[in-house]
PDB file of N, CA and C in Angstrom:
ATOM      1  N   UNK A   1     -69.556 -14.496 -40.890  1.00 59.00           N
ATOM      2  CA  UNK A   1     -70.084 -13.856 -42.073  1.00 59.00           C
ATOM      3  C   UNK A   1     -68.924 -13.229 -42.854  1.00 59.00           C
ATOM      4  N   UNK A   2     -69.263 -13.353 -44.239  1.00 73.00           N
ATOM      5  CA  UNK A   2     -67.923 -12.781 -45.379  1.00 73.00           C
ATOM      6  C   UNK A   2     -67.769 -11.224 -45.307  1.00 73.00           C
ATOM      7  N   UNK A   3     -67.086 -10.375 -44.963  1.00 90.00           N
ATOM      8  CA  UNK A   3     -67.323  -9.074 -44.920  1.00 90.00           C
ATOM      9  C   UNK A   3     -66.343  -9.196 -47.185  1.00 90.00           C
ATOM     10  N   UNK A   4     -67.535  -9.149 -47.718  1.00 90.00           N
ATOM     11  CA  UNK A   4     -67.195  -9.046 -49.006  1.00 90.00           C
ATOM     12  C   UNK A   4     -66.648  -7.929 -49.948  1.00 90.00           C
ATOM     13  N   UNK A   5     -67.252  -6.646 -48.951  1.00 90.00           N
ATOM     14  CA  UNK A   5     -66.203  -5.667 -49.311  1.00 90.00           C
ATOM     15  C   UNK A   5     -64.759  -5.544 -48.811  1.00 90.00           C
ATOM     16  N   UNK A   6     -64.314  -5.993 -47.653  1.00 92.00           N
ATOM     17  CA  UNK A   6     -63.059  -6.119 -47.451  1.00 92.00           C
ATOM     18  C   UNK A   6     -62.180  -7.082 -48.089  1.00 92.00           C
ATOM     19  N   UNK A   7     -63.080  -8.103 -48.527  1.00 92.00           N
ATOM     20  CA  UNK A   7     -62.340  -9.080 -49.863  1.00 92.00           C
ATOM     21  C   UNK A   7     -61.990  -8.875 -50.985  1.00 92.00           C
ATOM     22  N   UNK A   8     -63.248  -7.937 -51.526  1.00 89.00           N
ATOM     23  CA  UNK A   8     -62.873  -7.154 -52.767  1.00 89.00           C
ATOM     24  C   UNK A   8     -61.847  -6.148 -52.830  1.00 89.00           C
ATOM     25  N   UNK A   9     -61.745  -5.328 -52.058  1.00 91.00           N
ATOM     26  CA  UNK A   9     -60.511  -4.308 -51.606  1.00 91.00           C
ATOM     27  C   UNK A   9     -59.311  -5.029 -51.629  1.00 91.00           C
ATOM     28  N   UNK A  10     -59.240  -6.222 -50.879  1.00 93.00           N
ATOM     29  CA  UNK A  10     -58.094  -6.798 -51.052  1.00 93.00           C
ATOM     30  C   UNK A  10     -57.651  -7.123 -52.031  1.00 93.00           C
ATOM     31  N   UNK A  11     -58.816  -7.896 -52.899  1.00 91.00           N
ATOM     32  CA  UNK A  11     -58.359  -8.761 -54.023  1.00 91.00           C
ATOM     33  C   UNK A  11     -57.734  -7.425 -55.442  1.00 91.00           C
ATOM     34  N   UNK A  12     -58.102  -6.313 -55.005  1.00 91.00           N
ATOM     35  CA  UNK A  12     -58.279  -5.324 -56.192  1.00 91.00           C
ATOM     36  C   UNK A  12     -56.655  -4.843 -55.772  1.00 91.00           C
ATOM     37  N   UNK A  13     -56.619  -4.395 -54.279  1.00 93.00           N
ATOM     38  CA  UNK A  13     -54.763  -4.227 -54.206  1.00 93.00           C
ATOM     39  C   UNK A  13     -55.350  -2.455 -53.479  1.00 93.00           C
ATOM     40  N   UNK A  14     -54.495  -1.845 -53.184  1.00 93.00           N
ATOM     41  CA  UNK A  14     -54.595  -0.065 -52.521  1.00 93.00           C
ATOM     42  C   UNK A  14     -55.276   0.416 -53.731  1.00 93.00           C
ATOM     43  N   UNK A  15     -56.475   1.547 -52.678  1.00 90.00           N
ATOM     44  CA  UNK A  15     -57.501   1.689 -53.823  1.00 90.00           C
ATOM     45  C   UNK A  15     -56.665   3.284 -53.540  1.00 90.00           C
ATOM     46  N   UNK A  16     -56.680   3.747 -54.963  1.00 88.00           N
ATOM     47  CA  UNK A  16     -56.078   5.312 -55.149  1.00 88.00           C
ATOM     48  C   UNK A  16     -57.106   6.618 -54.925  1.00 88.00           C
ATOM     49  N   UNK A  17     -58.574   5.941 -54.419  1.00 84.00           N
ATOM     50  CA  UNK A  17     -59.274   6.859 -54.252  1.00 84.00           C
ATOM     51  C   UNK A  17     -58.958   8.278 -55.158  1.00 84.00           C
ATOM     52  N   UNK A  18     -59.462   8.176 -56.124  1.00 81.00           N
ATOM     53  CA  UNK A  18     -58.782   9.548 -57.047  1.00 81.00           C
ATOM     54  C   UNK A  18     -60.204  10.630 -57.314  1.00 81.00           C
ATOM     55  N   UNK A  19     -61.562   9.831 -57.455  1.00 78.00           N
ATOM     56  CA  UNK A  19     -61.968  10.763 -57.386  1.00 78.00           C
ATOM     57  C   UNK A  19     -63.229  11.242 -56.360  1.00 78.00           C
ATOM     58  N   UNK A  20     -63.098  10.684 -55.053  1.00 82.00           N
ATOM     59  CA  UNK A  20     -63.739  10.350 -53.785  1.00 82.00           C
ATOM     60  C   UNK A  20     -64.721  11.688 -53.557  1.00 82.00           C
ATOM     61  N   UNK A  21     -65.546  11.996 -53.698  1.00 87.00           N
ATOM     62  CA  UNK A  21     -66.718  13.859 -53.457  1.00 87.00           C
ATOM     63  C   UNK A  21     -67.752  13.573 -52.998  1.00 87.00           C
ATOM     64  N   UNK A  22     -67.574  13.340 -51.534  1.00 90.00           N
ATOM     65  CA  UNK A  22     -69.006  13.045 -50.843  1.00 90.00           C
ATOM     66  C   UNK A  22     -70.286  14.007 -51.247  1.00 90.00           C
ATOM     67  N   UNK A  23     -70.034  15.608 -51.817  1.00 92.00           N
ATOM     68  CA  UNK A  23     -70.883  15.966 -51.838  1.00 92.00           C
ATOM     69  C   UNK A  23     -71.748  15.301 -53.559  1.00 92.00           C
ATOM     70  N   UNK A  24     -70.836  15.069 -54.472  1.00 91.00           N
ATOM     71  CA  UNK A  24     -71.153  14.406 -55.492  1.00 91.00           C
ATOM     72  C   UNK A  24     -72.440  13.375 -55.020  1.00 91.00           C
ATOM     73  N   UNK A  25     -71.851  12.343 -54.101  1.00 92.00           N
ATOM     74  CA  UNK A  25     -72.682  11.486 -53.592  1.00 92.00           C
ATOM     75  C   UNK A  25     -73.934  11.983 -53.010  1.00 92.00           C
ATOM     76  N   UNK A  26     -73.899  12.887 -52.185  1.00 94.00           N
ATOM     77  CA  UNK A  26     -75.562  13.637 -51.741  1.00 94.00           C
ATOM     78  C   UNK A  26     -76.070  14.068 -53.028  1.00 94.00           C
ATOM     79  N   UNK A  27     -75.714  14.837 -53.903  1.00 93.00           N
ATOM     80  CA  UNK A  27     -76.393  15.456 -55.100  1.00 93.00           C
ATOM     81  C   UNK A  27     -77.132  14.075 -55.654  1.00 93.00           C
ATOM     82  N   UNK A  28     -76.184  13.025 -56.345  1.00 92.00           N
ATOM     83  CA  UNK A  28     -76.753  12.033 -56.708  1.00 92.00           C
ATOM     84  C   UNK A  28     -78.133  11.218 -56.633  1.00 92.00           C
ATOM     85  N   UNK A  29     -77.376  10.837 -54.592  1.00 95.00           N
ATOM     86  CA  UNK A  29     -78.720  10.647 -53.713  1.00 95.00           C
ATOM     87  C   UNK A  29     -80.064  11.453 -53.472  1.00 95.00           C
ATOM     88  N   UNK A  30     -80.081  12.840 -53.713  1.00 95.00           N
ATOM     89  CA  UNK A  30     -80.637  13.373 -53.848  1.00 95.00           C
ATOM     90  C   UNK A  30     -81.891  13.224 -54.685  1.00 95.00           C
ATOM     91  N   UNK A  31     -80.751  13.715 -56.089  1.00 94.00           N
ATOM     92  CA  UNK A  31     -81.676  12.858 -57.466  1.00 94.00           C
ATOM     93  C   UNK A  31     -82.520  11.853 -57.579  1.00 94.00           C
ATOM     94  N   UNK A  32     -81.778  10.676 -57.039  1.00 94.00           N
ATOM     95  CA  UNK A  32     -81.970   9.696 -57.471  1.00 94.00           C
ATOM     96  C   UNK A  32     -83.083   9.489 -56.449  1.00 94.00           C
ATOM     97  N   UNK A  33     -83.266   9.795 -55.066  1.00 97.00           N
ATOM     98  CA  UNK A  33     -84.368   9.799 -54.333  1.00 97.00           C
ATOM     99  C   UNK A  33     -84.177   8.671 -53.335  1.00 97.00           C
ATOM    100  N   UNK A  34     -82.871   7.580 -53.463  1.00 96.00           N
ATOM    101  CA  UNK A  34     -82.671   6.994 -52.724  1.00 96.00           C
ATOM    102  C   UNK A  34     -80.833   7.222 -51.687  1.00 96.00           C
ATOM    103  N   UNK A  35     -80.568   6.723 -51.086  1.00 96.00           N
ATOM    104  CA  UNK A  35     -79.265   6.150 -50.876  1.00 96.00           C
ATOM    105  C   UNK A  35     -78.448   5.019 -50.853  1.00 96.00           C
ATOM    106  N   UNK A  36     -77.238   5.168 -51.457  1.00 95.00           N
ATOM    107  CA  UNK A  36     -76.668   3.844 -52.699  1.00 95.00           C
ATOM    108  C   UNK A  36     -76.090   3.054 -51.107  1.00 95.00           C
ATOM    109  N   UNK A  37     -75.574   2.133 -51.601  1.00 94.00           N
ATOM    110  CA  UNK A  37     -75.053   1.244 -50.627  1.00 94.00           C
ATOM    111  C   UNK A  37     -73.449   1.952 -50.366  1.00 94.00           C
ATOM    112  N   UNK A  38     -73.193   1.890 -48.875  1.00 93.00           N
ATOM    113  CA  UNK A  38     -72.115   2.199 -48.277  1.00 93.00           C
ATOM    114  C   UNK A  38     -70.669   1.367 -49.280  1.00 93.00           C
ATOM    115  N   UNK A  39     -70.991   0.338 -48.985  1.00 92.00           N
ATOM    116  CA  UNK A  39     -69.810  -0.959 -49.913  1.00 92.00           C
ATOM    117  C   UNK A  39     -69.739  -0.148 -50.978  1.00 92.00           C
ATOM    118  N   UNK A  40     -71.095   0.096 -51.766  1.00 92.00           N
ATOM    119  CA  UNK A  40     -70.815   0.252 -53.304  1.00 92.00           C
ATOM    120  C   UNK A  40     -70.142   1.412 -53.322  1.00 92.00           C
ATOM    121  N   UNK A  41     -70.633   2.541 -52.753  1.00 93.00           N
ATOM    122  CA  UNK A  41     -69.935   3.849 -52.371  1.00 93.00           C
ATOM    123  C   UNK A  41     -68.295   3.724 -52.283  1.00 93.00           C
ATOM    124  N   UNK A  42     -68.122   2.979 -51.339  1.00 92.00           N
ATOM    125  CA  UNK A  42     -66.547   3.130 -50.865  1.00 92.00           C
ATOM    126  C   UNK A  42     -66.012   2.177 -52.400  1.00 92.00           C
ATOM    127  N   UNK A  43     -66.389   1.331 -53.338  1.00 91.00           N
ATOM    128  CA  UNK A  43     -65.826   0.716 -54.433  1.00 91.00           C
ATOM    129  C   UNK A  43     -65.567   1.733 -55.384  1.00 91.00           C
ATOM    130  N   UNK A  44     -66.792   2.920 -55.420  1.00 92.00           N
ATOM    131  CA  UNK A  44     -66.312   3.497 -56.493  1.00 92.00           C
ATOM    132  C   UNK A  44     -65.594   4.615 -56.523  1.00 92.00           C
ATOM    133  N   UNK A  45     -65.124   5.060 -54.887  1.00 92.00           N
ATOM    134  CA  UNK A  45     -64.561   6.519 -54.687  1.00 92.00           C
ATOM    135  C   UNK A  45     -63.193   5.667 -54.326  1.00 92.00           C
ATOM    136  N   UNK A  46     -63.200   4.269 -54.200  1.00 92.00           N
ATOM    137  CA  UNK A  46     -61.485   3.924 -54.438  1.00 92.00           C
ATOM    138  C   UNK A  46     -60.994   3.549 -55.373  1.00 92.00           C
ATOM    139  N   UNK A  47     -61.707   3.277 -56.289  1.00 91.00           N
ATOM    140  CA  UNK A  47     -61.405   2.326 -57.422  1.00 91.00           C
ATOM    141  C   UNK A  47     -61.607   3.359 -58.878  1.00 91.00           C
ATOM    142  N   UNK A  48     -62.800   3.861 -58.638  1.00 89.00           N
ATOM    143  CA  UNK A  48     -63.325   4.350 -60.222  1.00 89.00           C
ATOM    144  C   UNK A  48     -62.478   5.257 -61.203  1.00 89.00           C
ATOM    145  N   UNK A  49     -62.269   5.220 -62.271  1.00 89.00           N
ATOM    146  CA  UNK A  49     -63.187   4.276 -63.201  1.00 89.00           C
ATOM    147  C   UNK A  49     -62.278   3.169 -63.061  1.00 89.00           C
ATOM    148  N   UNK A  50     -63.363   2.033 -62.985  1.00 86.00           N
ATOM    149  CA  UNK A  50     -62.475   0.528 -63.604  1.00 86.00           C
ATOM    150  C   UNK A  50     -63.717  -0.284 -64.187  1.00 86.00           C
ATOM    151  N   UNK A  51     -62.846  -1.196 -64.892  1.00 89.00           N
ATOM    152  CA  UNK A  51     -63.931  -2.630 -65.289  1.00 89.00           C
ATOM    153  C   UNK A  51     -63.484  -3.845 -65.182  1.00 89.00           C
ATOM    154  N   UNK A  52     -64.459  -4.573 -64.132  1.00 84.00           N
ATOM    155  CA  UNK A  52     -64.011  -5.405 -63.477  1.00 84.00           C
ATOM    156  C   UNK A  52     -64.495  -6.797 -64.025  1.00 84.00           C
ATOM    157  N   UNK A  53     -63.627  -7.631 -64.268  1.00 84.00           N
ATOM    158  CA  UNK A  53     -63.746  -9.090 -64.801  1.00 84.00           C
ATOM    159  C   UNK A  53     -64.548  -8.734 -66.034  1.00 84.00           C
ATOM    160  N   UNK A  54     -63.875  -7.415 -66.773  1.00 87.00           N
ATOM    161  CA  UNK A  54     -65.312  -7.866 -68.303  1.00 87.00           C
ATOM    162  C   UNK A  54     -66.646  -7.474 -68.330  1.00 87.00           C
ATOM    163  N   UNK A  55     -67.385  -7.484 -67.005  1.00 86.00           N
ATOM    164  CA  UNK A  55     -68.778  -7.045 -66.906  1.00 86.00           C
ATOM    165  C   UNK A  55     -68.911  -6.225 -65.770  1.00 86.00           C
ATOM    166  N   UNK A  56     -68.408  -5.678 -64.808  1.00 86.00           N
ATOM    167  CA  UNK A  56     -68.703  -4.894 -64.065  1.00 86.00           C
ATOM    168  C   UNK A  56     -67.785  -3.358 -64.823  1.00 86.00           C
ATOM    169  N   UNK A  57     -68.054  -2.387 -65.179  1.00 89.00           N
ATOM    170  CA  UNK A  57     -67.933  -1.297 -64.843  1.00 89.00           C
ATOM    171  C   UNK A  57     -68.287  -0.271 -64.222  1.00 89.00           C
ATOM    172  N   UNK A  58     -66.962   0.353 -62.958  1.00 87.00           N
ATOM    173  CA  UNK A  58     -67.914   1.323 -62.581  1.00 87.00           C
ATOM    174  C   UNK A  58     -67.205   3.278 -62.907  1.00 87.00           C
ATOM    175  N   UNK A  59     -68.010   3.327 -63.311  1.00 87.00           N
ATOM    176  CA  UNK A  59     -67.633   5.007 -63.477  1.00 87.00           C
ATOM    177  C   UNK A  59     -67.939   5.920 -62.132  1.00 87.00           C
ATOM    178  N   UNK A  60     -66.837   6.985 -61.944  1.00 82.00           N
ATOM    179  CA  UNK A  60     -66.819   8.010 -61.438  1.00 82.00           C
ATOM    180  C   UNK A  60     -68.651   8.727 -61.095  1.00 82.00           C
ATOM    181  N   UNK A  61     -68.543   9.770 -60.193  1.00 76.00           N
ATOM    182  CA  UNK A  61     -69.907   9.934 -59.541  1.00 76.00           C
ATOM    183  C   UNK A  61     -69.249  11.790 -59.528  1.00 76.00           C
ATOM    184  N   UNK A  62     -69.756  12.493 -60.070  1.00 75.00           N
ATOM    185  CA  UNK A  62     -69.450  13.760 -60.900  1.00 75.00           C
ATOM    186  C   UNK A  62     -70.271  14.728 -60.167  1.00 75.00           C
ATOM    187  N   UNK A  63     -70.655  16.136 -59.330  1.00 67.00           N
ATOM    188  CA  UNK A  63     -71.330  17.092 -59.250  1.00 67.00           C
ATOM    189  C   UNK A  63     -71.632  17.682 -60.203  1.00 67.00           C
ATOM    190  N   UNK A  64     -72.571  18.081 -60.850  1.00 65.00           N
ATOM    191  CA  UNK A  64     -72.930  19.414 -61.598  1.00 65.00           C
ATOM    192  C   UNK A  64     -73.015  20.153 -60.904  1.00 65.00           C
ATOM    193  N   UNK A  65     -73.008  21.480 -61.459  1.00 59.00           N
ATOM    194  CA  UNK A  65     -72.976  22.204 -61.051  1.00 59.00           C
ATOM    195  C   UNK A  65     -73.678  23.565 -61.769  1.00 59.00           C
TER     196      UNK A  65
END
């Protein structure tokens, strides 16, 4: 089986994790009433913000406060 997040990581190069806030992520989850996918999670606390091939953008995941 393709582990497709470890492909993507690769293909993207060292992710700078810049703005990584697990608690951001509970607040979110919270909200939102569900919990996001682990993969997608770890794409956007290494990567974000980026836009990928033109149609994927992903933005940063922010606490209010």
């Amino acid at each position: 089986m393709t582990d497709y997040l470890t492909a993507a990581m690769a293909m993207l190069g060292p992710a700078p994790n810049r703005y990584a806030d697990p608690a951001a992520w509970d607040q979110l989850h919270t909200e939102l009433g569900i919990r996001l996918p682990a993969d997608y999670q770890a794409l956007v606390d290494g990567y974000a913000p980026i836009q990928l091939n033109g149609h994927l953008y992903l933005g940063t995941v922010s606490r209010i406060s």
